[in-house]
Structure formats: structure tokens, C-alpha cells
GROMACS .gro file of C-alpha atoms in nm:
model
  207
    1MET     CA    1   4.278   0.895   0.486
    2ASP     CA    2   4.472   1.049   0.209
    3TYR     CA    3   4.556   0.834  -0.115
    4ALA     CA    4   4.917   0.892  -0.005
    5ARG     CA    5   4.917   0.807   0.353
    6SER     CA    6   4.771   0.491   0.283
    7PHE     CA    7   5.034   0.416   0.051
    8ALA     CA    8   5.312   0.481   0.314
    9HIS     CA    9   5.524   0.177   0.426
   10SER     CA   10   5.531   0.109   0.772
   11ASP     CA   11   5.767  -0.104   0.996
   12SER     CA   12   5.475  -0.333   1.095
   13PHE     CA   13   5.254  -0.552   0.884
   14THR     CA   14   4.974  -0.541   1.107
   15SER     CA   15   4.970  -0.178   1.100
   16PHE     CA   16   4.995  -0.197   0.725
   17ILE     CA   17   4.711  -0.453   0.648
   18GLN     CA   18   4.445  -0.221   0.899
   19LYS     CA   19   4.509   0.037   0.670
   20PRO     CA   20   4.092   0.105   0.553
   21ALA     CA   21   4.256   0.149   0.145
   22VAL     CA   22   4.481  -0.193   0.228
   23ILE     CA   23   4.180  -0.374   0.355
   24LEU     CA   24   3.935  -0.240   0.037
   25ARG     CA   25   4.177  -0.351  -0.207
   26GLY     CA   26   4.261  -0.680  -0.019
   27VAL     CA   27   3.879  -0.801  -0.003
   28THR     CA   28   3.858  -0.676  -0.377
   29THR     CA   29   4.165  -0.902  -0.453
   30PHE     CA   30   4.025  -1.218  -0.237
   31ILE     CA   31   3.683  -1.173  -0.404
   32MET     CA   32   3.880  -1.198  -0.766
   33MET     CA   33   3.988  -1.510  -0.627
   34LEU     CA   34   3.640  -1.669  -0.517
   35ILE     CA   35   3.513  -1.514  -0.856
   36PHE     CA   36   3.806  -1.712  -1.099
   37SER     CA   37   3.774  -2.052  -0.851
   38CYS     CA   38   3.421  -2.067  -0.848
   39VAL     CA   39   3.378  -2.064  -1.231
   40LEU     CA   40   3.670  -2.289  -1.308
   41ASP     CA   41   3.566  -2.572  -1.053
   42LYS     CA   42   3.194  -2.607  -1.097
   43GLY     CA   43   3.151  -2.351  -1.425
   44TYR     CA   44   3.261  -2.606  -1.691
   45SER     CA   45   3.104  -2.938  -1.737
   46LYS     CA   46   3.384  -3.179  -1.689
   47LEU     CA   47   3.255  -3.420  -1.963
   48ILE     CA   48   3.164  -3.219  -2.266
   49GLN     CA   49   3.354  -2.910  -2.133
   50ARG     CA   50   3.086  -2.666  -2.204
   51CYS     CA   51   2.982  -2.348  -1.936
   52TYR     CA   52   2.697  -2.396  -1.708
   53TYR     CA   53   2.579  -2.033  -1.826
   54ASN     CA   54   2.326  -2.121  -2.063
   55ASN     CA   55   2.612  -2.323  -2.253
   56ASN     CA   56   2.816  -1.982  -2.358
   57GLN     CA   57   3.124  -2.014  -2.315
   58GLY     CA   58   3.199  -1.676  -2.389
   59ALA     CA   59   3.038  -1.626  -2.000
   60CYS     CA   60   3.294  -1.812  -1.861
   61ASN     CA   61   3.583  -1.694  -2.048
   62PHE     CA   62   3.518  -1.345  -1.962
   63THR     CA   63   3.439  -1.358  -1.604
   64VAL     CA   64   3.747  -1.584  -1.497
   65GLY     CA   65   3.956  -1.378  -1.777
   66ILE     CA   66   3.863  -1.036  -1.639
   67ALA     CA   67   3.911  -1.174  -1.255
   68ILE     CA   68   4.239  -1.334  -1.297
   69ILE     CA   69   4.326  -0.984  -1.408
   70ALA     CA   70   4.251  -0.814  -1.201
   71PHE     CA   71   4.380  -1.047  -0.909
   72PHE     CA   72   4.743  -0.982  -1.019
   73VAL     CA   73   4.683  -0.624  -1.078
   74GLY     CA   74   4.521  -0.557  -0.708
   75ILE     CA   75   4.863  -0.783  -0.597
   76ALA     CA   76   5.074  -0.493  -0.774
   77PHE     CA   77   4.893  -0.243  -0.622
   78LEU     CA   78   4.912  -0.378  -0.267
   79LEU     CA   79   5.285  -0.454  -0.351
   80CYS     CA   80   5.319  -0.082  -0.446
   81THR     CA   81   5.122   0.057  -0.140
   82TYR     CA   82   5.351  -0.157   0.077
   83LEU     CA   83   5.679  -0.017  -0.113
   84TRP     CA   84   5.557   0.319  -0.138
   85ASP     CA   85   5.839   0.482   0.045
   86HIS     CA   86   6.091   0.359  -0.167
   87ILE     CA   87   5.906   0.490  -0.478
   88THR     CA   88   6.081   0.850  -0.449
   89ASN     CA   89   5.990   0.990  -0.819
   90GLY     CA   90   5.688   1.202  -0.773
   91VAL     CA   91   5.626   1.161  -1.128
   92THR     CA   92   5.602   0.761  -1.065
   93ARG     CA   93   5.405   0.769  -0.768
   94LYS     CA   94   5.159   1.067  -0.995
   95TYR     CA   95   5.102   0.740  -1.242
   96VAL     CA   96   5.058   0.479  -0.988
   97VAL     CA   97   4.798   0.653  -0.869
   98PHE     CA   98   4.631   0.747  -1.202
   99GLY     CA   99   4.659   0.381  -1.320
  100ASP     CA  100   4.484   0.313  -1.010
  101MET     CA  101   4.222   0.530  -1.104
  102VAL     CA  102   4.213   0.446  -1.471
  103PHE     CA  103   4.204   0.042  -1.407
  104SER     CA  104   3.961   0.061  -1.100
  105GLY     CA  105   3.730   0.290  -1.282
  106PHE     CA  106   3.750   0.068  -1.632
  107TRP     CA  107   3.697  -0.252  -1.465
  108ALA     CA  108   3.429  -0.186  -1.285
  109PHE     CA  109   3.270  -0.115  -1.581
  110LEU     CA  110   3.364  -0.449  -1.744
  111PHE     CA  111   3.227  -0.617  -1.420
  112PHE     CA  112   2.883  -0.444  -1.450
  113ILE     CA  113   2.889  -0.606  -1.864
  114ASP     CA  114   2.971  -0.937  -1.701
  115PHE     CA  115   2.746  -0.884  -1.441
  116CYS     CA  116   2.460  -0.845  -1.705
  117PHE     CA  117   2.548  -1.112  -1.908
  118ILE     CA  118   2.616  -1.412  -1.637
  119THR     CA  119   2.256  -1.326  -1.488
  120ASP     CA  120   2.076  -1.301  -1.824
  121MET     CA  121   2.240  -1.613  -1.916
  122TRP     CA  122   2.167  -1.777  -1.591
  123ARG     CA  123   1.822  -1.672  -1.632
  124LYS     CA  124   1.798  -1.888  -1.946
  125THR     CA  125   1.997  -2.175  -1.788
  126ALA     CA  126   1.804  -2.487  -1.744
  127LYS     CA  127   1.836  -2.509  -1.380
  128GLU     CA  128   1.656  -2.832  -1.313
  129ALA     CA  129   1.964  -3.092  -1.406
  130LEU     CA  130   2.196  -2.926  -1.262
  131PRO     CA  131   2.379  -3.054  -0.905
  132SER     CA  132   2.315  -2.764  -0.635
  133MET     CA  133   2.648  -2.696  -0.615
  134VAL     CA  134   2.702  -2.602  -0.927
  135LYS     CA  135   2.388  -2.383  -0.870
  136SER     CA  136   2.593  -2.251  -0.560
  137ASN     CA  137   2.861  -2.157  -0.709
  138LEU     CA  138   2.721  -1.955  -1.023
  139GLN     CA  139   2.491  -1.764  -0.828
  140PHE     CA  140   2.769  -1.674  -0.603
  141THR     CA  141   2.978  -1.562  -0.871
  142ILE     CA  142   2.698  -1.337  -0.983
  143VAL     CA  143   2.686  -1.200  -0.679
  144CYS     CA  144   3.052  -1.103  -0.619
  145ALA     CA  145   3.044  -0.965  -0.944
  146LEU     CA  146   2.758  -0.732  -0.860
  147VAL     CA  147   2.986  -0.668  -0.539
  148CYS     CA  148   3.294  -0.593  -0.749
  149ILE     CA  149   3.111  -0.292  -0.941
  150PHE     CA  150   3.083  -0.104  -0.648
  151LEU     CA  151   3.422  -0.179  -0.476
  152LEU     CA  152   3.651  -0.088  -0.776
  153ALA     CA  153   3.402   0.182  -0.819
  154ILE     CA  154   3.506   0.330  -0.455
  155GLN     CA  155   3.864   0.273  -0.552
  156ALA     CA  156   3.821   0.438  -0.867
  157TYR     CA  157   3.682   0.734  -0.715
  158LEU     CA  158   3.924   0.759  -0.428
  159ALA     CA  159   4.215   0.813  -0.678
  160TYR     CA  160   3.994   1.028  -0.842
  161LYS     CA  161   4.018   1.279  -0.563
  162GLN     CA  162   4.352   1.200  -0.480
  163LEU     CA  163   4.428   1.308  -0.858
  164ASN     CA  164   4.247   1.668  -0.764
  165ASP     CA  165   4.416   1.734  -0.439
  166ILE     CA  166   4.735   1.630  -0.643
  167GLN     CA  167   4.652   1.936  -0.887
  168ASN     CA  168   4.565   2.157  -0.623
  169GLU     CA  169   4.921   2.098  -0.443
  170ALA     CA  170   5.230   2.298  -0.577
  171SER     CA  171   5.439   2.008  -0.385
  172GLY     CA  172   5.266   1.724  -0.589
  173LEU     CA  173   5.369   1.397  -0.399
  174ALA     CA  174   5.654   1.477  -0.232
  175GLY     CA  175   5.515   1.409   0.094
  176TYR     CA  176   5.185   1.310   0.324
  177ASN     CA  177   5.018   1.425   0.670
  178ASP     CA  178   5.018   1.123   0.888
  179ALA     CA  179   4.821   1.311   1.077
  180ALA     CA  180   4.525   1.313   0.837
  181GLY     CA  181   4.164   1.184   0.950
  182ILE     CA  182   4.013   0.905   0.758
  183ALA     CA  183   3.629   1.066   0.732
  184GLY     CA  184   3.643   1.206   0.413
  185GLY     CA  185   3.814   0.934   0.230
  186TYR     CA  186   4.112   1.009   0.078
  187GLY     CA  187   4.097   1.388   0.154
  188GLY     CA  188   4.328   1.504   0.365
  189GLY     CA  189   4.675   1.696   0.258
  190PHE     CA  190   4.989   1.702   0.162
  191PRO     CA  191   5.236   1.921   0.387
  192PRO     CA  192   5.246   2.271   0.279
  193HIS     CA  193   5.554   2.423   0.061
  194THR     CA  194   5.820   2.596   0.248
  195GLU     CA  195   6.017   2.844   0.103
  196SER     CA  196   6.377   2.954   0.230
  197ALA     CA  197   6.458   3.359   0.208
  198GLY     CA  198   6.566   3.329  -0.118
  199GLY     CA  199   6.231   3.261  -0.272
  200SER     CA  200   6.350   2.872  -0.367
  201TYR     CA  201   6.182   2.542  -0.265
  202GLN     CA  202   6.259   2.372   0.019
  203SER     CA  203   6.089   2.047   0.128
  204PRO     CA  204   5.941   1.991   0.426
  205TYR     CA  205   6.072   1.707   0.482
  206ALA     CA  206   6.429   1.825   0.388
  207SER     CA  207   6.673   1.791   0.665
   0.00000   0.00000   0.00000
């Protein structure tokens, strides 16, 4: 499925949430919520307000911070996805795709750092005195951080592919091909240019 098609507005909300790109972003956003919820709920000692990751406040704060930001940005991109047809400016659409690529790529890198950081802190943590629920939540957070690296990297790659497609299309983001398949990820094309007899550009969607 090409990137522009994944952003196509649908009259049916059920049809919208079944789009592969929407599912991917929705799952990623949901995992972000799980990450900061687990750390905020069980990652800090209620008595002395210290982080259970080897008493390193930075481990908890960094994890919560990047997860919360990614959560709200993910919601924003989902909203852009649903309202894509109402974004009529081609330059704005290109900026949305570029923003998706940059944010997803950079946040994949941040989660890689976070995964290494909290894994090392957890290795150094004295676990014997920790409640079982705290152990489960902190270990689950580490797994989720690892998963997010791959999910965000996939989103960045798909956006990068679409930017390459845009550069090869004279029409930019003027339209999208709803008949495009999903085998190549965001591959697939935009409708070809058409020209009038005088050689001037005529949009394939012009009435």
C-alpha cells in the first residue's frame, strides 16, 4: 500500500482502522501508552520517589518522556491520516510524510538508546527485595522498548520509500492509486500525468 493511499480518508471508520499503515501506527501508539503507564505506575518507589531501575531517576524519566511524546505525536499522525483528503496543499502533504520519516527514524534511535540504558540499569538492580508486580512491569517495559525500535524503524522506512516515489513523480502528491497492492509496503504509484493538447498539465482528477 502506498503512503498516500494509507492516508486516504474513508467514509467508513471500520474500513479506516483496517488499513495496514493505520494498524501499524495504532499498535505503536498503544505500546507507547503501555510504556509510560507501566513506569509511572510501578517504576517509582512510592515512599522515597526513586526509580527502581538501579535508583537511576534518568532511566525512568527518559523512558516516560520519549514515550509520552511519541504517544501524542502518534495520535496527531493518525488524525492527519483520517483527514488526509482535507489537506489539499501538496507541499503540506509532503511535509507530513517527511515529518513522519524524520520523527519515526529519530525516535527509533532514541528507543534504541533507552532500551540499552534501562536494560543495563535493570541488570545492575538488586531485584530480591522488589515486589513481583514491579519486576513484571519493568521487564515488560524493556520488551516494549525493544519492540518500538522495530515498529518505528518500519514506519520511517515506509515513509522514506514514499518520499523517493514522490521525487520520481512529476505530480508530487496530487493523487493516489486506490488499486495499488500492499505487497511492496508503501510502494505503488500515483496516477500518471496527463497533458492537454496545448502541453499544459491537467490533473487526472480534474472534472
